[in-house]
């Protein structure tokens, strides 16, 4: 099925396209199989199409399949138009979208929306392990601290016990002009932070951090320079402003949109924010199609597909 359907450019075009069941189906099949429909179970290319059920019958394995088989949408009774609308909202709302808003906007229960939201977020994580290089900023921040708005029992649970209270340490690593990676870390000690740096940053890269003692000892493997706020003017390149901007975007999204993020789920929200940041140069329709590619199990980026500049693979954490 060679689709002539053009990607929607705006939210309004997306609504119109996705709400037409035949066009929505044709479009999702063309995103899944740009080179022609292929059985997701056996890879066979010969099949017959059962238009009344929007399914194919594979002549290889003799089983039926839909566009959902083998993706995060499989086994879900929620229709593709709603799934695609949810993906559009998640990847294109700059400050994030809550599952409450998704429920309201696409007409599913809040429980369904929560489920969809988390499945989509998980799918946006990309399994690429390419290291960051060039000029790299590292920094940490704390997320949370809204205990006063919590129910008293929850608040007691959260605040008693460990000394970290309700705040969760998050580490960020940013390649200037490139991608950011974020991770919830157990603490800000040397072992935890340096392990992340060594895992994610190519040896020999220029590394900029603040004066936290946990970063001491990296100079052997990296060109490590510490931000000294007193003498920052000496070398204008030694700063972590890129990450500080990312943290402020992240905190605005979390406090404005998600109301309260349970620490258990924080990494998914971090991934979502990193995904939007890392794909900030794409248009809404490119970001949507790239997300659908990730969801469909392809490890390629929009740039890989179009051969445009910056063909580095996408990753999230
Ligand atoms: Zn088959």
XYZ file of C-alpha atoms and ligand atoms in Angstrom, residues 39-44 58-63 65, ligand 1:
14
model
C 4.259 -9.508 8.011
C 5.585 -8.511 11.464
C 5.751 -12.165 12.499
C 7.561 -13.878 9.624
C 8.687 -11.033 7.348
C 6.656 -12.348 4.396
C -0.140 -13.383 5.706
C 0.404 -16.034 3.023
C 3.602 -17.115 4.779
C 2.566 -17.854 8.354
C -1.173 -17.943 7.578
C -1.958 -15.543 10.384
C -1.957 -9.024 11.408
Zn 3.600 -14.064 8.342
